mmCIF file of C-alpha atoms in Angstrom:
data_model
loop_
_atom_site.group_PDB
_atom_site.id
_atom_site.type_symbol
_atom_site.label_atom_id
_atom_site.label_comp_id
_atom_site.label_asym_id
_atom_site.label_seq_id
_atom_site.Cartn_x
_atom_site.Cartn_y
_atom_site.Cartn_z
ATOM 1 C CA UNK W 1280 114.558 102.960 104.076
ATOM 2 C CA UNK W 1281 117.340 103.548 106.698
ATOM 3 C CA UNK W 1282 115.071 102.843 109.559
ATOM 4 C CA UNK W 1283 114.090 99.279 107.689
ATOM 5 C CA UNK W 1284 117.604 98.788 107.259
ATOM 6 C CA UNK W 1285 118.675 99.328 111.163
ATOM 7 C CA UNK W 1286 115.501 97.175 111.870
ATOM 8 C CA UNK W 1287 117.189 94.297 109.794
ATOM 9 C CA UNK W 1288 120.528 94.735 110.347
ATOM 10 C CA UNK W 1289 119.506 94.065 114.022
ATOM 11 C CA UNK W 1290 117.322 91.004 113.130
ATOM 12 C CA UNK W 1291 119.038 88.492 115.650
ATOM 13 C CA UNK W 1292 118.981 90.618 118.337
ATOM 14 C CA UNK W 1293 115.319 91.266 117.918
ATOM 15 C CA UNK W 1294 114.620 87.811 117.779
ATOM 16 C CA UNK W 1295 116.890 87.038 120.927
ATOM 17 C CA UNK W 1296 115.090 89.556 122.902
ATOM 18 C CA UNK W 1297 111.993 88.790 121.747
ATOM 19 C CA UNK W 1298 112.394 85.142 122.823
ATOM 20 C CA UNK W 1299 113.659 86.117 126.045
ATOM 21 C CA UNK W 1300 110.741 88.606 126.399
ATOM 22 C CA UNK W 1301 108.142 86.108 126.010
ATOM 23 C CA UNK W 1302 109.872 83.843 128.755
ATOM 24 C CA UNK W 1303 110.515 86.319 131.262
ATOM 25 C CA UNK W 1304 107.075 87.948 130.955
ATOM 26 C CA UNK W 1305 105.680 85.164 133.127
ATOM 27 C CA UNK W 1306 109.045 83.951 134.897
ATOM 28 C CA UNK W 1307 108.418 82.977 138.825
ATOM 29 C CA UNK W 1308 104.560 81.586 138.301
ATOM 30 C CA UNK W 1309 103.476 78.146 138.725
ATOM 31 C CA UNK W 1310 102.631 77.293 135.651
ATOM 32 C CA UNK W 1311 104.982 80.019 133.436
ATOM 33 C CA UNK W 1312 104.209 80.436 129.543
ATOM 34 C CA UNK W 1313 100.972 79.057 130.336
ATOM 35 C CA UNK W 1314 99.144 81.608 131.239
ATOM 36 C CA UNK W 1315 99.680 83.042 128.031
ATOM 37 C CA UNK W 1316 97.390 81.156 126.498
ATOM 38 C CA UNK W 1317 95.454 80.101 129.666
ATOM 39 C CA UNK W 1318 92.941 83.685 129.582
ATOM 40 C CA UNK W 1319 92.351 83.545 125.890
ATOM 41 C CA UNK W 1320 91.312 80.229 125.980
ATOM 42 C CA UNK W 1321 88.562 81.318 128.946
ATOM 43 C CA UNK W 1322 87.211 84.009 127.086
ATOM 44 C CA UNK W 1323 86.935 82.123 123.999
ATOM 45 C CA UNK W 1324 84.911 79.834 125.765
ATOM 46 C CA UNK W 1325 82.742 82.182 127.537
ATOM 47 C CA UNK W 1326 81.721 84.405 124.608
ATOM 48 C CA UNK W 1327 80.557 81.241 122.902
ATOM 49 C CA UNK W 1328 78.474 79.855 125.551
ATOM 50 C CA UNK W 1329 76.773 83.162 126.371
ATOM 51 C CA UNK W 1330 76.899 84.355 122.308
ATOM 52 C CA UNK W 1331 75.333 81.307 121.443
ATOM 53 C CA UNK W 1332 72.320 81.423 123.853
ATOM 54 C CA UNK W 1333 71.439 85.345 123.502
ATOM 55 C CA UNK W 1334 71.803 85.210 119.834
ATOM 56 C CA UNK W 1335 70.824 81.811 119.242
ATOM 57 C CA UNK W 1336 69.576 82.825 115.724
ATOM 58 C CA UNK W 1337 72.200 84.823 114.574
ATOM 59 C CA UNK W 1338 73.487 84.409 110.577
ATOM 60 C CA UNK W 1339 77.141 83.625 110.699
ATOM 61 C CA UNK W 1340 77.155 80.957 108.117
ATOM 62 C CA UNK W 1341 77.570 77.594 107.435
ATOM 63 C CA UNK W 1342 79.687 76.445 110.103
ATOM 64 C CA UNK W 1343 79.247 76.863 114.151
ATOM 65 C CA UNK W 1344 79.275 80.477 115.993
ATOM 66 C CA UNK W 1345 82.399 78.930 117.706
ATOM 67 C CA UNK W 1346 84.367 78.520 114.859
ATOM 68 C CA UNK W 1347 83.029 81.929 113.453
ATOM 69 C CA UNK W 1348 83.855 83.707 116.971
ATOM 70 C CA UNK W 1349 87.321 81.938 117.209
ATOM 71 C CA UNK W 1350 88.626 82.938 113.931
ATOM 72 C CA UNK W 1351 87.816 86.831 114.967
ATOM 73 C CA UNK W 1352 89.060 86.723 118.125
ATOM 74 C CA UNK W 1353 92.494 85.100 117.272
ATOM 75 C CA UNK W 1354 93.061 88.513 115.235
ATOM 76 C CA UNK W 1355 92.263 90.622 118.030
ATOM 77 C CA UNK W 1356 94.183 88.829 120.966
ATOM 78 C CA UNK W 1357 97.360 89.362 119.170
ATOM 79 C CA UNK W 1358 96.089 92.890 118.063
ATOM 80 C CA UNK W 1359 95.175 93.680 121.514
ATOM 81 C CA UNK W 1360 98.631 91.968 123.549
ATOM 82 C CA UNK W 1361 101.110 93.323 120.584
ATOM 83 C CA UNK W 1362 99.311 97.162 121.007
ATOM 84 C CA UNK W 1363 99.474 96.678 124.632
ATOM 85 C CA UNK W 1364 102.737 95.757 125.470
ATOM 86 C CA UNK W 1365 104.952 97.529 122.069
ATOM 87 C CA UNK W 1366 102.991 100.744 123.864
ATOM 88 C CA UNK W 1367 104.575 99.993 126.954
ATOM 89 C CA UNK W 1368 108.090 99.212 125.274
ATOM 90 C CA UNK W 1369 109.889 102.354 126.459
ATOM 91 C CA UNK W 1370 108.750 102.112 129.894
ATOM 92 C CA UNK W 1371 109.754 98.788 130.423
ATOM 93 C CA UNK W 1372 113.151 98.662 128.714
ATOM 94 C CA UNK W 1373 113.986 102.119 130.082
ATOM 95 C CA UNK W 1374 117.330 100.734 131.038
ATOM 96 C CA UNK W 1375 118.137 99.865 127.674
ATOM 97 C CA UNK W 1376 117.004 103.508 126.326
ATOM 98 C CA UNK W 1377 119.393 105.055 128.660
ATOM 99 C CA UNK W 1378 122.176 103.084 126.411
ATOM 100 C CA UNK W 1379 123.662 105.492 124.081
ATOM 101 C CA UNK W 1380 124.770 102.928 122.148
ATOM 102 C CA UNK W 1381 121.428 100.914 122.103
ATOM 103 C CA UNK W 1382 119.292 100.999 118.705
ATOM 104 C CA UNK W 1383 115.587 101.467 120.913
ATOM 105 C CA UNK W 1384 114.080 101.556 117.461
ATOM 106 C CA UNK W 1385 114.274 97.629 118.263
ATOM 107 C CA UNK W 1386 112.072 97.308 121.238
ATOM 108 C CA UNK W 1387 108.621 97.970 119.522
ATOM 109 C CA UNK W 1388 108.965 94.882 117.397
ATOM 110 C CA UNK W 1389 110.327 93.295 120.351
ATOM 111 C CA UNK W 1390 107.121 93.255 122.022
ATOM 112 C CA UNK W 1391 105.440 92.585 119.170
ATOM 113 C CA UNK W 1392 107.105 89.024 118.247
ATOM 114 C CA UNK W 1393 106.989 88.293 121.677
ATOM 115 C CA UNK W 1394 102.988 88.060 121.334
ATOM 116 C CA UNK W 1395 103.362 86.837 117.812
ATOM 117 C CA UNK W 1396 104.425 83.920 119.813
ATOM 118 C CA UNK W 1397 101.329 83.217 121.338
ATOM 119 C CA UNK W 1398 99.409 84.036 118.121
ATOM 120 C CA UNK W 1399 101.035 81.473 116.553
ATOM 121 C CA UNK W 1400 99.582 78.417 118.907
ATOM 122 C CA UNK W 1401 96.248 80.444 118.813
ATOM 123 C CA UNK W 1402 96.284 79.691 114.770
ATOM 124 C CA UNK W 1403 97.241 75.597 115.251
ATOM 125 C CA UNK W 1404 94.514 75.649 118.488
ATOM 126 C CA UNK W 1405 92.420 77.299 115.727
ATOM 127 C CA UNK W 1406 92.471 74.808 113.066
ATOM 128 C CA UNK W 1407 92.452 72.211 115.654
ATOM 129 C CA UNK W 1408 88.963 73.051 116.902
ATOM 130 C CA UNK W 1409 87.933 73.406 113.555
ATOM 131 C CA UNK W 1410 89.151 69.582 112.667
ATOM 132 C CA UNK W 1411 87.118 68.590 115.724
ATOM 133 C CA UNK W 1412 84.400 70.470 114.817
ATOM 134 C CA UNK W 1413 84.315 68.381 111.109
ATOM 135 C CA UNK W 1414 85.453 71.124 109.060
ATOM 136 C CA UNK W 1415 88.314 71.752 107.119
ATOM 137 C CA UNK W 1416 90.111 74.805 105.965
ATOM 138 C CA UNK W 1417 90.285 74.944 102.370
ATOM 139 C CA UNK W 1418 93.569 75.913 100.105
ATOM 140 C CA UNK W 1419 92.623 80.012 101.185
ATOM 141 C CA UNK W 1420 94.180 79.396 104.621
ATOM 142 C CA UNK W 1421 97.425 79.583 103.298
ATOM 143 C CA UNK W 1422 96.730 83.229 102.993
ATOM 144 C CA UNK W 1423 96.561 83.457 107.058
ATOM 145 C CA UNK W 1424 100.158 84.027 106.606
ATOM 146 C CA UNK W 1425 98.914 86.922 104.190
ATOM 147 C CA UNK W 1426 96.835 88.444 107.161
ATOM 148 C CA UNK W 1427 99.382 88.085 110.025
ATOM 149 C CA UNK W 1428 101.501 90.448 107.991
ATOM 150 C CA UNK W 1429 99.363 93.116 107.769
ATOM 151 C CA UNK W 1430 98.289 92.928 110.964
ATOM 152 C CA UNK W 1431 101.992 93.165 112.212
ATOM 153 C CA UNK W 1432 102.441 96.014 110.113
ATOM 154 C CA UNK W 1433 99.784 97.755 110.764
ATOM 155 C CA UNK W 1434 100.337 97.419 114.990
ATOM 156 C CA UNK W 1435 104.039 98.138 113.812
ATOM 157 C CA UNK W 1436 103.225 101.598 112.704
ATOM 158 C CA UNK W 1437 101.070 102.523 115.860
ATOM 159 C CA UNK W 1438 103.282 101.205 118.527
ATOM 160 C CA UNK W 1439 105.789 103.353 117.079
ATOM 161 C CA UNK W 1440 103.610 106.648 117.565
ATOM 162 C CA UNK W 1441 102.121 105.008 120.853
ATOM 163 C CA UNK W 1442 105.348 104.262 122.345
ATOM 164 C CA UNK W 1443 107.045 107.517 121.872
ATOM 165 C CA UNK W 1444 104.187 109.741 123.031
ATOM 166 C CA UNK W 1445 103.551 107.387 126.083
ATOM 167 C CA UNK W 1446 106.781 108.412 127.179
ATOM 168 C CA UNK W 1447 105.616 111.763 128.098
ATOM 169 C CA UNK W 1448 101.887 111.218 128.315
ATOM 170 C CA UNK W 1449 101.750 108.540 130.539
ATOM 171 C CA UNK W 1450 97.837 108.344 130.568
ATOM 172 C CA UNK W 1451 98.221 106.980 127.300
ATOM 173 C CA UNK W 1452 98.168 103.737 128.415
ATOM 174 C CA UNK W 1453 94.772 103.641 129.884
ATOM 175 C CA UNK W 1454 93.583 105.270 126.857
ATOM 176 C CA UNK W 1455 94.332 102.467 124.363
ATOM 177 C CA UNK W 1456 92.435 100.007 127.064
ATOM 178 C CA UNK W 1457 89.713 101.724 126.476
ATOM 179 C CA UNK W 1458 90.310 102.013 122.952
ATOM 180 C CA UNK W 1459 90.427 98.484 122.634
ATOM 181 C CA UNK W 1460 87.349 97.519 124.672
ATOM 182 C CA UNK W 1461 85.153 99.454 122.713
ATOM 183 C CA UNK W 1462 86.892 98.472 119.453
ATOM 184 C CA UNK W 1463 86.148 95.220 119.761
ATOM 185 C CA UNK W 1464 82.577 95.868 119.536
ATOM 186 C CA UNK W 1465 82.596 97.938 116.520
ATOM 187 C CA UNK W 1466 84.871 95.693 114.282
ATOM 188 C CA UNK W 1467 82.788 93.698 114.558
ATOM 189 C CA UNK W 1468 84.174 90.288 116.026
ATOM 190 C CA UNK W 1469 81.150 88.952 118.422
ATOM 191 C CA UNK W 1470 78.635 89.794 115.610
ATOM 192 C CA UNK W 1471 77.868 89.690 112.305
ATOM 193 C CA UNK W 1472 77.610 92.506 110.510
ATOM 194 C CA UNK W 1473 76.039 91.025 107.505
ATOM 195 C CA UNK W 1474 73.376 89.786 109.678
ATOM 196 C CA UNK W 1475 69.677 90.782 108.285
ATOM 197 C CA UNK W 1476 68.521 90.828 112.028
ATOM 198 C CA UNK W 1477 70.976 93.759 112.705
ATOM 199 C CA UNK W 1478 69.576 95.913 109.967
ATOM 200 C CA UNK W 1479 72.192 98.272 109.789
ATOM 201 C CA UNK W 1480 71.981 101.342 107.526
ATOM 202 C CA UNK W 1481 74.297 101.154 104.554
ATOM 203 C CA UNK W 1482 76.242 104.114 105.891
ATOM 204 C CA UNK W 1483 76.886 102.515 109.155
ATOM 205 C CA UNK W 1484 78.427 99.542 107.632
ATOM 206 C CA UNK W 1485 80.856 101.774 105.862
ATOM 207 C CA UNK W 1486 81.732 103.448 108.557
ATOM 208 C CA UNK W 1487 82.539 100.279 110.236
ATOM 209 C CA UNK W 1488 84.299 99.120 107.379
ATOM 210 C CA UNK W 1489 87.042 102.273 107.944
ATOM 211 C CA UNK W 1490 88.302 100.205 110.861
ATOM 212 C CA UNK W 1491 91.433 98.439 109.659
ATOM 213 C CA UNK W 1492 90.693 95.862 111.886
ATOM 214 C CA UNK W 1493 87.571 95.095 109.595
ATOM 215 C CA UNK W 1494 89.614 94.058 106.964
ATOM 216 C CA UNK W 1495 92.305 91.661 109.018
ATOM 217 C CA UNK W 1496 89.376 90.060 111.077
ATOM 218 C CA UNK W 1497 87.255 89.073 108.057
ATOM 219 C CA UNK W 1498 90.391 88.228 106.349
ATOM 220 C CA UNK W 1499 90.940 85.573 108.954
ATOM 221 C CA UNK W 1500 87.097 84.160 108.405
ATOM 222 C CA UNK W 1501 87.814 84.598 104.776
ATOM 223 C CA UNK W 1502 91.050 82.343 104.536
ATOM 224 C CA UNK W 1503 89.377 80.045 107.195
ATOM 225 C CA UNK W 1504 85.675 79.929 106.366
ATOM 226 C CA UNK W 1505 84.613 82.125 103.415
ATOM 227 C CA UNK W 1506 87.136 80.620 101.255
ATOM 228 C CA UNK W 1507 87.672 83.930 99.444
ATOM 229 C CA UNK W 1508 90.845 85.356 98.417
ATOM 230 C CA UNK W 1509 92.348 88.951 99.478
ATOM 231 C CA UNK W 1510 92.329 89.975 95.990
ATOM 232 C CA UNK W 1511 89.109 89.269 95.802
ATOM 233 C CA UNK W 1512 88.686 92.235 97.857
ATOM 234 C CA UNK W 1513 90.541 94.762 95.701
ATOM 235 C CA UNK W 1514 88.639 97.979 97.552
ATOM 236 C CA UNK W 1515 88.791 97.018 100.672
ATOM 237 C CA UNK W 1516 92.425 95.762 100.095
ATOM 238 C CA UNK W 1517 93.903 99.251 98.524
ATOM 239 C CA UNK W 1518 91.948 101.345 101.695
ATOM 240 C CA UNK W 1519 93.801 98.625 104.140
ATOM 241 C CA UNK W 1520 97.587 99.212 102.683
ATOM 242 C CA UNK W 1521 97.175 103.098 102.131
ATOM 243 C CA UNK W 1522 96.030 103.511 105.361
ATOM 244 C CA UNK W 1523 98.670 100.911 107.086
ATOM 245 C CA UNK W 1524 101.219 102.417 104.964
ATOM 246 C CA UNK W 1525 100.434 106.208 106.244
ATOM 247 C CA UNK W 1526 100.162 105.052 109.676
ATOM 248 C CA UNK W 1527 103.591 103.504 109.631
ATOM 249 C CA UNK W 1528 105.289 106.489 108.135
ATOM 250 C CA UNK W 1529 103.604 108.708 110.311
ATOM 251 C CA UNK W 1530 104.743 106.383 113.664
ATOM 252 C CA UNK W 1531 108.118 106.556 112.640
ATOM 253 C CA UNK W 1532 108.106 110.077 111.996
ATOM 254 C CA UNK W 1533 106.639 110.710 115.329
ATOM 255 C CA UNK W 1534 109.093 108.079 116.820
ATOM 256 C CA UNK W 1535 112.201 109.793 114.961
ATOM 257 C CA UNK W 1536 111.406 113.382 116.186
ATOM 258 C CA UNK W 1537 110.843 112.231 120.078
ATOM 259 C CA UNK W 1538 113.503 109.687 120.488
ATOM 260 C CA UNK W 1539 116.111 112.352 121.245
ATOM 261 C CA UNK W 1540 114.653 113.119 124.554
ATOM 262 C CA UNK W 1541 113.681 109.685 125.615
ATOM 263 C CA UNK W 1542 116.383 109.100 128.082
ATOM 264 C CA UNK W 1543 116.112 112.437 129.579
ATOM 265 C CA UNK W 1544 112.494 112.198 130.378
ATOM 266 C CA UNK W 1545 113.032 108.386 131.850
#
């Protein structure tokens, strides 16, 4: 409860550096914030066009494979940038951890508003496409809001282990790109698992269904397209928080015990 505390105790100065954070991060380009949104965009694009001619018959519904690819994707961007760069937090504040005074326990979330930033336009270019497209989000896409929480949470909770260990393990890095690559394809997010054509074993399906990504990324399609609440889900739901909620504990744990040495080691 302390650490929650300091967290909001410090809420304005989270949210200043955040903001600043997300403008510096492309300061002295051409085009600036931009290109935050400029790469997502492409690869949105691209998986659609080549998705949508290699599995031409795929199941995902009733509504276009764009709009079904879009609304897993949006998930995983901020997944993948928040992971990414609240990993890196230590590293690139280093002059800030070297501040006795400083409360580092800050800089995680930092990161992670900064590319909750970008998430947000992702959501409005979301429902945008989907208004071109003819189709329109029901009264269960109120519970995006639901889903964006957990997902900061649960990132929360590992950038906290992440960014204290890749102080000393600096391979760590590289690691989680890899990670993350690979994850993608076993959330799923460019296919559907509930496909017939896939015929995958019962037990596979479960295993896939461990990944608390799973749950966040078919939240988003539920809210969006299924039209299906997160209650509906009550197992799924339960597995997501008592996992999230270990995971958190045990980042700040790992966090608490390794913080002492940070500014030695930098």
């Amino acid at each position: 409860m302390h650490f929650v505390r300091e967290l909001y105790d410090n809420r304005k100065l989270i949210m200043n550096l955040s903001k600043s954070d997300f403008k510096t991060k492309y300061a002295g380009s051409l085009l600036g914030i931009i290109w935050a949104f400029v790469q997502p965009v492409i690869t949105v694009i691209v998986y659609s066009v080549v998705f949508q001619v290699v599995f031409a018959q795929a199941d995902v519904g009733n509504v276009p494979y764009v709009l079904w690819l879009i609304t897993g994707l949006v998930p995983w961007f901020f997944f993948n940038d928040a992971l990414n760069g609240g990993t890196n937090a230590m590293l690139e504040y280093n002059y800030l951890v070297k501040k006795v005074v400083f409360k580092i326990s800050i800089l995680p979330i930092v990161k992670i508003i900064s590319a909750l930033f970008v998430h947000l336009f992702f959501i409005c270019f979301t429902i945008a496409i989907y208004a071109i497209c003819g189709v329109i989000p029901g009264l269960c896409a109120v519970q995006i809001i639901y889903y964006m929480f957990c997902v900061f949470i649960f990132t929360l909770g590992l950038t906290y282990a992440t960014s204290a260990v890749v102080v000393f393990f600096r391979d760590l890095t590289q690691i989680i790109s890899i990670v993350l690559q690979v994850g993608m394809w076993f959330t799923p997010i460019l296919w559907n698992v509930d496909n017939p054509a896939f015929e995958l074993p019962g037990t596979v399906k479960k295993i896939l269904m461990l990944n608390p990504m799973y749950y966040i990324v078919g939240g988003y399609r539920d809210a969006l397209i299924n039209k299906v609440w997160f209650w509906q889900r009550p197992g799924l739901t339960l597995y997501f928080w008592c996992f999230t909620g270990l995971t958190f504990v045990l980042g700040v744990f790992i966090f608490k015990r390794l913080k002492v040495h940070f500014a030695d080691v930098l």
